[in-house]
Amino acid sequence: MKKGILLPVLFLSALFLFSCRAATETGPVFDAVLPAEKALEAAKKEDVVVIENSRCTSGKKLWDAFYAKTEKKEPASVVCASFRTLDKESVSEELYKAQKDRYPQLTFTLIEFDGETFRARTRLSTVEKADDTGSYRYLLHLSGDMPPSARYAHYDHYVLSDDPSLTWEQILAVYVSSSAHPVIPRHFPVFSSYTD
């Protein structure tokens, strides 16, 4: 009788442990320490949302599926890879000289949603340790049209926040504010994507 009970209990325990592990699985690329270009290649071969210089180049369906699950309050997780270069034509010569050795860069962001709370961890592809950005209540999709003179026609920004009414205009106001300590609700930009 005890053997008859022990086998199902062991099976269910193993299934539970596997299920918990799978829910937070990041894939090998999230933990790999690689130069930015190699990390970009690896990210494109895995289930990762890839943003290159503010354009989603891979994994858009993966992101849309993640976002749809969170809208239904279903637990989900996703890894994003944001690859950035420094365009000599878009910055001053002084800034380019000062920053050029830091680029290209690739930042991984793991976002986990437990059905109520979002948690994000970020890591530059060239460092081993990930940083925890804390927990947030909402994943906001802020989208709109760019001004006619802009390079792109449309923007999509995804931001973690505790304030569901936060707008992109409020976030931008912080960057252009002359105040030393502009007030804005705590938030974490996940990624931005621009389209024609």
Short mmCIF file of C-alpha atoms in Angstrom, two decimals:
data_model
loop_
_atom_site.label_atom_id
_atom_site.label_comp_id
_atom_site.label_asym_id
_atom_site.label_seq_id
_atom_site.Cartn_x
_atom_site.Cartn_y
_atom_site.Cartn_z
CA MET A 1 0.00 0.00 0.00
CA LYS A 2 2.80 2.44 0.90
CA LYS A 3 4.60 1.76 -2.39
CA GLY A 4 1.35 2.44 -4.26
CA ILE A 5 1.13 5.90 -2.67
CA LEU A 6 4.85 6.70 -2.81
CA LEU A 7 5.16 6.45 -6.61
CA PRO A 8 2.37 8.96 -7.41
CA VAL A 9 3.67 11.35 -4.71
CA LEU A 10 7.20 11.21 -6.19
CA PHE A 11 5.84 11.74 -9.69
CA LEU A 12 3.75 14.76 -8.64
CA SER A 13 6.69 16.21 -6.70
CA ALA A 14 8.97 15.92 -9.73
CA LEU A 15 6.29 17.45 -11.96
CA PHE A 16 5.86 20.36 -9.52
CA LEU A 17 9.60 21.02 -9.38
CA PHE A 18 9.91 20.94 -13.18
CA SER A 19 6.91 23.25 -13.57
CA CYS A 20 8.38 25.82 -11.17
CA ARG A 21 11.72 25.72 -12.95
CA ALA A 22 10.15 26.10 -16.40
CA ALA A 23 8.16 29.16 -15.32
CA THR A 24 11.34 31.17 -14.72
CA GLU A 25 13.57 29.60 -17.37
CA THR A 26 15.61 32.31 -19.05
CA GLY A 27 17.39 30.29 -21.69
CA PRO A 28 21.15 30.09 -22.02
CA VAL A 29 21.59 33.47 -23.70
CA PHE A 30 20.31 35.48 -20.71
CA ASP A 31 23.09 34.08 -18.50
CA ALA A 32 25.88 33.99 -21.11
CA VAL A 33 28.64 36.60 -20.84
CA LEU A 34 29.31 37.67 -24.43
CA PRO A 35 30.41 40.72 -26.42
CA ALA A 36 27.41 42.66 -27.73
CA GLU A 37 27.60 41.36 -31.32
CA LYS A 38 27.86 37.70 -30.22
CA ALA A 39 25.03 38.19 -27.72
CA LEU A 40 22.88 39.65 -30.51
CA GLU A 41 23.53 36.61 -32.73
CA ALA A 42 22.69 34.25 -29.86
CA ALA A 43 19.51 36.16 -28.93
CA LYS A 44 18.19 35.88 -32.49
CA LYS A 45 18.54 32.07 -32.28
CA GLU A 46 16.47 31.83 -29.07
CA ASP A 47 12.99 32.86 -27.97
CA VAL A 48 14.03 36.43 -27.23
CA VAL A 49 12.49 39.78 -28.18
CA VAL A 50 15.28 41.63 -30.01
CA ILE A 51 15.32 45.42 -30.28
CA GLU A 52 18.11 46.87 -32.44
CA ASN A 53 18.56 50.64 -32.19
CA SER A 54 14.89 51.07 -31.20
CA ARG A 55 13.43 48.76 -33.85
CA CYS A 56 12.02 45.33 -33.06
CA THR A 57 13.87 42.98 -35.42
CA SER A 58 12.96 39.61 -33.91
CA GLY A 59 10.47 38.13 -31.46
CA LYS A 60 7.54 40.51 -31.97
CA LYS A 61 5.03 37.63 -31.81
CA LEU A 62 6.69 36.42 -28.62
CA TRP A 63 6.28 39.90 -27.07
CA ASP A 64 2.66 40.15 -28.22
CA ALA A 65 1.89 36.74 -26.65
CA PHE A 66 3.56 37.78 -23.38
CA TYR A 67 1.67 41.08 -23.30
CA ALA A 68 -1.67 39.34 -24.05
CA LYS A 69 -1.11 36.92 -21.15
CA THR A 70 -0.37 39.75 -18.75
CA GLU A 71 -3.51 41.57 -19.87
CA LYS A 72 -5.46 38.44 -18.83
CA LYS A 73 -3.54 38.33 -15.51
CA GLU A 74 -1.89 35.02 -16.48
CA PRO A 75 1.66 34.34 -15.20
CA ALA A 76 4.25 34.76 -17.94
CA SER A 77 7.88 35.66 -18.54
CA VAL A 78 9.91 36.99 -21.46
CA VAL A 79 13.50 37.94 -22.23
CA CYS A 80 14.25 41.09 -24.22
CA ALA A 81 17.60 41.99 -25.78
CA SER A 82 18.22 45.65 -26.56
CA PHE A 83 21.17 46.25 -28.90
CA ARG A 84 22.48 49.81 -29.24
CA THR A 85 25.18 51.39 -31.35
CA LEU A 86 26.48 54.95 -31.22
CA ASP A 87 25.76 56.70 -34.50
CA LYS A 88 28.48 59.24 -35.23
CA GLU A 89 26.07 61.25 -37.37
CA SER A 90 23.50 61.62 -34.57
CA VAL A 91 25.70 62.91 -31.73
CA SER A 92 28.24 65.63 -31.21
CA GLU A 93 31.88 64.90 -31.95
CA GLU A 94 32.75 65.35 -28.27
CA LEU A 95 30.10 62.87 -27.12
CA TYR A 96 31.12 60.39 -29.78
CA LYS A 97 34.79 60.53 -28.71
CA ALA A 98 33.86 60.18 -25.04
CA GLN A 99 31.43 57.27 -25.49
CA LYS A 100 32.53 55.34 -28.60
CA ASP A 101 34.48 52.68 -26.67
CA ARG A 102 31.35 51.72 -24.73
CA TYR A 103 29.46 50.68 -27.89
CA PRO A 104 27.97 48.55 -29.22
CA GLN A 105 26.03 47.47 -26.11
CA LEU A 106 23.45 44.78 -25.55
CA THR A 107 21.26 44.71 -22.45
CA PHE A 108 19.16 41.70 -21.53
CA THR A 109 15.96 42.25 -19.57
CA LEU A 110 14.04 39.37 -18.03
CA ILE A 111 10.47 40.30 -17.14
CA GLU A 112 8.45 37.94 -14.97
CA PHE A 113 4.77 38.34 -14.15
CA ASP A 114 3.17 36.24 -11.41
CA GLY A 115 -0.40 37.26 -12.22
CA GLU A 116 -0.29 40.40 -10.06
CA THR A 117 3.22 41.84 -9.99
CA PHE A 118 5.91 42.43 -12.60
CA ARG A 119 9.57 41.97 -11.72
CA ALA A 120 12.46 42.82 -14.02
CA ARG A 121 16.15 41.94 -14.00
CA THR A 122 18.64 43.52 -16.40
CA ARG A 123 22.18 42.65 -17.38
CA LEU A 124 24.69 43.99 -19.86
CA SER A 125 25.79 41.07 -22.04
CA THR A 126 29.42 41.65 -21.00
CA VAL A 127 28.87 41.34 -17.24
CA GLU A 128 27.88 38.34 -15.18
CA LYS A 129 25.60 39.83 -12.52
CA ALA A 130 22.02 40.87 -13.24
CA ASP A 131 20.45 43.85 -11.48
CA ASP A 132 16.97 43.64 -10.00
CA THR A 133 14.88 46.71 -10.89
CA GLY A 134 12.23 45.93 -8.29
CA SER A 135 8.57 45.09 -8.64
CA TYR A 136 5.82 47.01 -10.40
CA ARG A 137 2.06 46.67 -10.64
CA TYR A 138 1.51 47.60 -14.30
CA LEU A 139 3.01 47.09 -17.75
CA LEU A 140 1.98 50.11 -19.78
CA HIS A 141 1.88 50.26 -23.57
CA LEU A 142 2.32 53.90 -24.52
CA SER A 143 1.97 54.48 -28.25
CA GLY A 144 1.37 57.31 -30.63
CA ASP A 145 2.37 59.18 -33.74
CA MET A 146 5.61 61.09 -34.03
CA PRO A 147 5.73 64.68 -35.29
CA PRO A 148 5.81 64.99 -39.12
CA SER A 149 9.48 66.06 -39.06
CA ALA A 150 10.58 62.98 -37.08
CA ARG A 151 12.59 60.15 -38.59
CA TYR A 152 9.87 57.58 -37.79
CA ALA A 153 6.10 57.82 -37.97
CA HIS A 154 4.99 55.86 -34.89
CA TYR A 155 6.31 54.92 -31.45
CA ASP A 156 5.55 52.10 -29.02
CA HIS A 157 6.97 52.33 -25.51
CA TYR A 158 6.54 49.59 -22.90
CA VAL A 159 7.06 50.79 -19.34
CA LEU A 160 6.70 49.11 -15.95
CA SER A 161 5.08 51.43 -13.43
CA ASP A 162 3.06 51.57 -10.23
CA ASP A 163 0.92 54.34 -11.75
CA PRO A 164 -1.50 53.17 -14.46
CA SER A 165 -2.06 56.76 -15.62
CA LEU A 166 1.61 57.51 -16.38
CA THR A 167 2.06 58.98 -19.88
CA TRP A 168 5.02 59.16 -22.23
CA GLU A 169 4.77 62.94 -22.11
CA GLN A 170 5.31 62.85 -18.32
CA ILE A 171 8.38 60.67 -18.78
CA LEU A 172 9.80 62.94 -21.50
CA ALA A 173 9.19 66.02 -19.34
CA VAL A 174 11.71 64.65 -16.82
CA TYR A 175 14.44 64.52 -19.45
CA VAL A 176 13.89 68.09 -20.61
CA SER A 177 13.17 69.57 -17.18
CA SER A 178 15.47 72.27 -15.83
CA SER A 179 14.55 71.17 -12.30
CA ALA A 180 17.24 69.25 -10.45
CA HIS A 181 14.67 66.80 -9.06
CA PRO A 182 11.62 66.55 -11.32
CA VAL A 183 8.79 64.51 -9.84
CA ILE A 184 7.58 61.45 -11.73
CA PRO A 185 6.10 58.16 -10.56
CA ARG A 186 8.61 55.32 -10.21
CA HIS A 187 8.88 53.48 -13.53
CA PHE A 188 11.19 51.28 -15.59
CA PRO A 189 11.28 51.56 -19.42
CA VAL A 190 11.30 48.00 -20.80
CA PHE A 191 11.84 48.98 -24.42
CA SER A 192 10.89 51.42 -27.12
CA SER A 193 10.25 50.60 -30.74
CA TYR A 194 9.78 53.00 -33.65
CA THR A 195 8.16 52.20 -36.99
CA ASP A 196 7.70 53.98 -40.33
#
